[in-house]
Short mmCIF file of N, CA and C in Angstrom, two decimals:
data_model
loop_
_atom_site.label_atom_id
_atom_site.label_comp_id
_atom_site.label_asym_id
_atom_site.label_seq_id
_atom_site.Cartn_x
_atom_site.Cartn_y
_atom_site.Cartn_z
N MET A 481 -55.53 -32.23 -23.06
CA MET A 481 -55.74 -33.55 -22.73
C MET A 481 -54.93 -33.65 -21.33
N THR A 482 -55.75 -34.29 -20.27
CA THR A 482 -54.94 -34.46 -19.08
C THR A 482 -53.90 -35.71 -18.83
N LEU A 483 -52.90 -35.25 -18.27
CA LEU A 483 -51.87 -36.61 -18.04
C LEU A 483 -52.46 -37.56 -17.03
N TRP A 484 -53.37 -37.99 -16.96
CA TRP A 484 -53.98 -38.75 -16.14
C TRP A 484 -54.49 -39.76 -16.68
N THR A 485 -54.64 -41.57 -16.16
CA THR A 485 -55.24 -42.39 -16.84
C THR A 485 -56.79 -42.54 -16.84
N SER A 486 -57.48 -43.07 -17.47
CA SER A 486 -58.76 -43.19 -17.20
C SER A 486 -59.13 -44.52 -16.59
N TRP A 487 -58.11 -44.99 -16.14
CA TRP A 487 -58.41 -46.23 -15.22
C TRP A 487 -57.67 -45.97 -13.59
N ILE A 488 -58.78 -46.53 -12.83
CA ILE A 488 -58.36 -46.19 -11.43
C ILE A 488 -58.41 -47.73 -10.69
N GLY A 489 -57.43 -48.28 -10.55
CA GLY A 489 -57.68 -49.56 -9.96
C GLY A 489 -58.33 -50.48 -11.05
N ASN A 490 -59.21 -51.07 -10.82
CA ASN A 490 -60.03 -52.00 -11.94
C ASN A 490 -61.26 -51.45 -12.42
N THR A 491 -61.60 -50.03 -12.33
CA THR A 491 -62.41 -49.10 -12.30
C THR A 491 -62.11 -48.19 -13.79
N ARG A 492 -62.73 -48.33 -14.68
CA ARG A 492 -62.93 -47.08 -15.85
C ARG A 492 -63.58 -45.84 -15.51
N VAL A 493 -62.98 -44.90 -15.58
CA VAL A 493 -63.32 -43.44 -15.45
C VAL A 493 -63.84 -42.36 -16.53
N THR A 494 -64.92 -42.13 -16.73
CA THR A 494 -65.33 -41.28 -17.75
C THR A 494 -66.02 -40.05 -17.08
N VAL A 495 -65.58 -38.98 -17.85
CA VAL A 495 -66.30 -37.61 -17.21
C VAL A 495 -67.15 -37.26 -18.43
N VAL A 496 -68.57 -37.14 -17.94
CA VAL A 496 -69.54 -36.54 -19.07
C VAL A 496 -69.86 -34.99 -18.55
N GLU A 497 -69.61 -33.85 -19.27
CA GLU A 497 -69.64 -32.48 -19.09
C GLU A 497 -71.22 -32.48 -19.81
N LEU A 498 -71.86 -31.83 -18.78
CA LEU A 498 -73.34 -31.61 -19.28
C LEU A 498 -73.99 -30.48 -19.47
N GLY A 499 -73.59 -29.45 -18.88
CA GLY A 499 -74.02 -28.19 -19.41
C GLY A 499 -75.06 -27.75 -18.49
N ASP A 500 -76.29 -26.97 -19.19
CA ASP A 500 -77.62 -26.81 -18.33
C ASP A 500 -78.78 -27.65 -18.71
N ILE A 501 -79.09 -28.31 -17.41
CA ILE A 501 -80.28 -29.11 -17.77
C ILE A 501 -81.69 -28.64 -17.24
N CYS A 502 -82.59 -28.66 -17.63
CA CYS A 502 -83.88 -27.84 -17.15
C CYS A 502 -84.77 -29.11 -16.26
N THR A 503 -84.08 -28.48 -14.81
CA THR A 503 -84.93 -29.56 -13.66
C THR A 503 -85.80 -28.63 -12.91
N GLY A 504 -85.88 -29.12 -11.65
CA GLY A 504 -86.54 -28.48 -10.69
C GLY A 504 -85.63 -27.97 -9.82
N PHE A 505 -84.42 -28.00 -9.92
CA PHE A 505 -83.27 -27.13 -9.34
C PHE A 505 -83.51 -25.92 -9.06
N THR A 506 -83.66 -25.34 -10.30
CA THR A 506 -83.65 -23.80 -10.62
C THR A 506 -85.00 -23.24 -9.80
N LYS A 507 -86.20 -23.65 -9.84
CA LYS A 507 -87.36 -23.38 -8.59
C LYS A 507 -86.91 -23.58 -7.40
N ALA A 508 -86.27 -24.65 -7.02
CA ALA A 508 -85.86 -24.87 -5.67
C ALA A 508 -84.68 -24.00 -4.93
N ARG A 509 -84.15 -23.39 -5.84
CA ARG A 509 -82.83 -22.67 -5.50
C ARG A 509 -82.94 -21.63 -4.60
N GLN A 510 -82.34 -21.82 -2.98
CA GLN A 510 -82.69 -21.06 -2.09
C GLN A 510 -81.69 -19.63 -2.68
N LYS A 511 -81.88 -18.24 -2.98
CA LYS A 511 -80.99 -17.27 -3.29
C LYS A 511 -80.82 -16.43 -2.40
N SER A 512 -79.59 -15.66 -2.36
CA SER A 512 -79.22 -14.75 -1.54
C SER A 512 -78.43 -13.66 -2.39
N ILE A 513 -79.02 -12.50 -2.29
CA ILE A 513 -78.47 -11.34 -3.20
C ILE A 513 -77.52 -10.45 -2.00
N LEU A 514 -77.09 -11.00 -1.12
CA LEU A 514 -76.12 -10.24 -0.34
C LEU A 514 -74.96 -9.86 -0.74
N GLY A 515 -74.75 -8.54 -0.75
CA GLY A 515 -73.51 -7.95 -1.40
C GLY A 515 -73.66 -7.37 -2.70
N ASP A 516 -74.89 -7.75 -3.37
CA ASP A 516 -75.42 -7.25 -4.64
C ASP A 516 -75.33 -5.73 -4.69
N ASP A 517 -75.45 -4.80 -3.83
CA ASP A 517 -75.42 -3.65 -4.12
C ASP A 517 -73.84 -3.01 -4.08
N GLU A 518 -73.10 -4.13 -3.49
CA GLU A 518 -71.54 -3.40 -3.78
C GLU A 518 -70.92 -3.91 -5.06
N TYR A 519 -71.68 -4.69 -5.75
CA TYR A 519 -71.41 -5.39 -7.25
C TYR A 519 -72.16 -4.57 -7.93
N GLY A 520 -72.79 -3.58 -7.74
CA GLY A 520 -73.63 -3.01 -8.59
C GLY A 520 -74.59 -3.58 -9.49
N GLY A 521 -75.49 -4.78 -8.47
CA GLY A 521 -76.43 -5.67 -9.07
C GLY A 521 -76.01 -6.81 -9.96
N ARG A 522 -74.47 -6.73 -9.96
CA ARG A 522 -73.91 -8.25 -10.81
C ARG A 522 -74.14 -9.58 -10.13
N ILE A 523 -74.48 -9.86 -9.02
CA ILE A 523 -74.91 -11.04 -8.56
C ILE A 523 -76.44 -11.66 -9.11
N SER A 524 -77.01 -10.38 -8.69
CA SER A 524 -79.12 -10.91 -9.76
C SER A 524 -78.71 -11.08 -10.54
N ARG A 525 -78.08 -10.27 -11.28
CA ARG A 525 -78.06 -10.44 -12.71
C ARG A 525 -77.42 -11.52 -13.21
N SER A 526 -76.33 -11.87 -12.74
CA SER A 526 -75.83 -13.38 -13.21
C SER A 526 -76.52 -14.27 -12.72
N VAL A 527 -77.21 -14.50 -11.66
CA VAL A 527 -78.15 -15.62 -11.37
C VAL A 527 -79.17 -15.59 -12.10
N SER A 528 -79.86 -14.25 -12.59
CA SER A 528 -81.23 -14.46 -13.25
C SER A 528 -80.36 -15.23 -14.62
N GLN A 529 -79.49 -14.87 -15.18
CA GLN A 529 -78.90 -15.64 -16.43
C GLN A 529 -78.82 -16.97 -16.41
N MET A 530 -78.41 -17.32 -15.07
CA MET A 530 -77.89 -18.81 -15.13
C MET A 530 -79.69 -19.68 -15.07
N GLU A 531 -80.44 -18.92 -14.12
CA GLU A 531 -81.63 -19.39 -14.33
C GLU A 531 -82.53 -19.64 -15.60
N HIS A 532 -82.27 -18.54 -16.34
CA HIS A 532 -82.54 -18.75 -17.74
C HIS A 532 -82.02 -19.66 -18.52
N ASP A 533 -80.69 -19.77 -18.42
CA ASP A 533 -80.07 -20.92 -19.38
C ASP A 533 -80.41 -22.28 -18.70
N GLU A 534 -80.74 -22.36 -17.42
CA GLU A 534 -81.24 -23.94 -16.51
C GLU A 534 -82.65 -23.91 -17.03
N GLN A 535 -83.72 -23.22 -17.29
CA GLN A 535 -84.89 -23.14 -17.48
C GLN A 535 -84.97 -23.76 -19.26
N ASN A 536 -83.86 -23.12 -19.88
CA ASN A 536 -83.88 -23.51 -21.32
C ASN A 536 -82.83 -24.65 -21.42
N GLY A 537 -82.48 -25.42 -20.83
CA GLY A 537 -81.61 -26.35 -20.81
C GLY A 537 -82.05 -27.38 -21.63
N MET A 538 -81.01 -28.49 -21.62
CA MET A 538 -81.50 -29.62 -22.18
C MET A 538 -82.75 -30.67 -21.21
N ASP A 539 -83.34 -31.33 -21.92
CA ASP A 539 -84.13 -32.24 -21.15
C ASP A 539 -83.38 -33.47 -20.41
N PRO A 540 -83.54 -33.69 -19.27
CA PRO A 540 -83.38 -34.38 -18.28
C PRO A 540 -83.57 -36.05 -18.80
N ALA A 541 -84.61 -36.31 -19.31
CA ALA A 541 -84.77 -37.75 -20.13
C ALA A 541 -83.56 -37.72 -21.38
N ARG A 542 -83.26 -36.88 -22.25
CA ARG A 542 -82.54 -36.86 -23.21
C ARG A 542 -81.21 -37.11 -22.82
N ILE A 543 -80.54 -36.44 -21.58
CA ILE A 543 -79.19 -36.62 -21.19
C ILE A 543 -79.40 -38.05 -20.23
N GLY A 544 -80.31 -38.57 -19.84
CA GLY A 544 -80.29 -39.83 -19.13
C GLY A 544 -80.18 -40.99 -20.14
N ARG A 545 -80.76 -40.75 -21.44
CA ARG A 545 -80.40 -41.48 -22.61
C ARG A 545 -78.85 -41.35 -23.14
N TYR A 546 -78.46 -40.34 -23.17
CA TYR A 546 -77.26 -40.09 -23.71
C TYR A 546 -76.00 -40.82 -22.68
N ILE A 547 -76.34 -40.47 -21.59
CA ILE A 547 -75.59 -41.20 -20.53
C ILE A 547 -75.62 -42.80 -20.53
N ALA A 548 -76.79 -43.46 -20.59
CA ALA A 548 -76.92 -44.66 -20.65
C ALA A 548 -76.24 -45.24 -21.89
N GLY A 549 -76.08 -44.66 -23.14
CA GLY A 549 -75.47 -44.99 -24.05
C GLY A 549 -73.79 -44.95 -23.82
N ILE A 550 -73.45 -44.13 -23.22
CA ILE A 550 -71.97 -44.10 -22.72
C ILE A 550 -71.75 -45.48 -21.77
N VAL A 551 -72.70 -45.24 -20.89
CA VAL A 551 -72.48 -46.79 -20.12
C VAL A 551 -72.34 -48.19 -20.84
N GLU A 552 -73.14 -48.17 -21.68
CA GLU A 552 -73.45 -49.58 -22.33
C GLU A 552 -72.30 -49.54 -23.65
N LYS A 553 -71.27 -48.55 -23.51
CA LYS A 553 -69.81 -48.73 -24.78
C LYS A 553 -69.17 -49.79 -24.05
N LYS A 554 -68.68 -50.80 -25.15
CA LYS A 554 -67.61 -51.35 -24.49
C LYS A 554 -66.28 -50.85 -24.02
N ASP A 555 -66.11 -49.45 -24.84
CA ASP A 555 -64.49 -49.11 -24.53
C ASP A 555 -64.59 -47.44 -24.50
N PRO A 556 -65.66 -46.72 -23.84
CA PRO A 556 -65.94 -45.53 -23.57
C PRO A 556 -64.64 -44.77 -23.64
N ALA A 557 -64.65 -43.55 -24.16
CA ALA A 557 -63.98 -42.50 -24.38
C ALA A 557 -64.01 -41.74 -22.78
N VAL A 558 -62.77 -41.25 -22.62
CA VAL A 558 -62.27 -40.45 -21.28
C VAL A 558 -63.49 -39.44 -20.98
N VAL A 559 -63.39 -38.48 -21.82
CA VAL A 559 -64.52 -37.15 -21.62
C VAL A 559 -65.40 -37.20 -22.85
N TYR A 560 -66.86 -36.87 -22.26
CA TYR A 560 -67.89 -36.75 -23.32
C TYR A 560 -68.43 -35.32 -22.91
N VAL A 561 -68.95 -34.40 -23.84
CA VAL A 561 -69.61 -33.41 -23.98
C VAL A 561 -71.02 -33.60 -24.30
N ALA A 562 -72.06 -33.09 -23.53
CA ALA A 562 -73.33 -33.66 -24.29
C ALA A 562 -73.76 -31.97 -24.74
N GLY A 563 -74.36 -32.50 -26.13
CA GLY A 563 -75.14 -31.16 -26.59
C GLY A 563 -74.27 -30.54 -27.42
N ALA A 564 -74.51 -30.01 -28.89
CA ALA A 564 -73.66 -29.60 -30.07
C ALA A 564 -73.32 -28.19 -29.39
N GLN A 565 -74.11 -27.30 -28.98
CA GLN A 565 -73.58 -26.30 -28.07
C GLN A 565 -72.60 -26.42 -27.17
N TYR A 566 -72.42 -27.26 -26.32
CA TYR A 566 -71.43 -27.51 -25.33
C TYR A 566 -70.11 -27.98 -26.00
N LYS A 567 -70.32 -28.85 -26.84
CA LYS A 567 -69.12 -29.45 -27.42
C LYS A 567 -68.38 -28.17 -28.42
N PHE A 568 -69.14 -27.15 -28.79
CA PHE A 568 -68.65 -25.96 -29.53
C PHE A 568 -67.78 -25.34 -28.29
N LEU A 569 -68.60 -25.08 -27.14
CA LEU A 569 -67.81 -24.18 -26.24
C LEU A 569 -66.37 -24.70 -25.49
N SER A 570 -66.81 -26.18 -25.38
CA SER A 570 -65.66 -27.08 -24.96
C SER A 570 -64.31 -26.83 -25.88
N LEU A 571 -64.64 -26.90 -26.90
CA LEU A 571 -63.40 -26.49 -28.03
C LEU A 571 -62.79 -25.13 -28.17
N LEU A 572 -63.69 -24.17 -27.57
CA LEU A 572 -63.25 -22.90 -27.79
C LEU A 572 -62.51 -22.70 -26.49
N CYS A 573 -62.85 -23.67 -25.30
CA CYS A 573 -62.25 -23.30 -24.29
C CYS A 573 -60.71 -23.81 -24.31
N LYS A 574 -60.66 -25.09 -24.96
CA LYS A 574 -59.33 -25.73 -25.39
C LYS A 574 -58.59 -24.68 -26.18
N LEU A 575 -59.25 -23.93 -27.06
CA LEU A 575 -58.35 -23.08 -28.03
C LEU A 575 -57.84 -21.35 -27.32
N LEU A 576 -58.86 -21.00 -26.67
CA LEU A 576 -58.61 -19.88 -26.15
C LEU A 576 -57.87 -19.69 -25.01
N PRO A 577 -57.25 -18.53 -25.13
CA PRO A 577 -56.22 -18.41 -23.88
C PRO A 577 -57.31 -17.77 -22.44
N ALA A 578 -56.75 -17.78 -21.37
CA ALA A 578 -57.60 -17.88 -20.01
C ALA A 578 -58.09 -16.39 -19.88
N ALA A 579 -57.48 -15.55 -20.26
CA ALA A 579 -57.97 -14.12 -20.29
C ALA A 579 -59.13 -13.82 -21.20
N ALA A 580 -59.08 -14.48 -22.42
CA ALA A 580 -60.36 -14.44 -23.50
C ALA A 580 -61.52 -15.31 -23.03
N ARG A 581 -61.26 -16.53 -22.51
CA ARG A 581 -62.42 -16.83 -21.60
C ARG A 581 -63.11 -16.49 -20.47
N GLY A 582 -62.17 -15.79 -19.88
CA GLY A 582 -62.67 -15.13 -18.56
C GLY A 582 -63.65 -13.59 -19.20
N LYS A 583 -62.81 -13.03 -20.06
CA LYS A 583 -64.16 -12.01 -20.88
C LYS A 583 -65.22 -12.36 -21.12
N ILE A 584 -65.16 -13.60 -21.72
CA ILE A 584 -66.37 -13.88 -22.72
C ILE A 584 -67.23 -14.50 -21.27
N VAL A 585 -67.00 -15.07 -20.39
CA VAL A 585 -67.86 -15.36 -19.35
C VAL A 585 -68.39 -13.97 -18.78
N GLY A 586 -67.34 -13.39 -18.80
CA GLY A 586 -67.94 -11.80 -17.91
C GLY A 586 -68.80 -11.27 -18.78
N LYS A 587 -69.02 -11.31 -20.04
CA LYS A 587 -70.03 -10.78 -21.04
C LYS A 587 -71.47 -11.42 -20.74
N ILE A 588 -71.23 -12.93 -20.54
CA ILE A 588 -72.49 -13.62 -20.48
C ILE A 588 -73.10 -13.27 -19.21
N TYR A 589 -72.24 -13.15 -18.00
CA TYR A 589 -72.72 -13.53 -16.80
C TYR A 589 -72.38 -11.98 -15.97
N GLY A 590 -72.03 -11.03 -16.45
CA GLY A 590 -71.64 -9.94 -15.89
C GLY A 590 -72.55 -9.00 -15.96
#
C-alpha cells in the first residue's frame, strides 16, 4: 500500500491496472529491431511475445463495462486490477522480492 491519499483536492483518484487488451494497437505498432543482433534476437522475441499477449488480451468492451462499474461506485477503492489472471500476478508482485519478479519477467519476455 502506498502512503498517498486517494483524494487530490476535491477529486477522488482511482487506479485501474488493465493488463493486456485486444485492440488495433498491436497491428498499428511501428516496430524497430535496431540493436536486436547485439542482444541475440531478444528484442524481436520480446516484442513478439507482447504482441501475442495483446492479441489474446481482454475484450475492450468488457474492460469498458468494468471501468463504468467502478465509476458508478459511491466509494471506490484506490486500486482495481482487471481480470483474475492479473489479480493473481498483482498479488505475486506484492509478495515476491524484486529479483524474483525480474527473473519471471525475463523468462516470459527474454
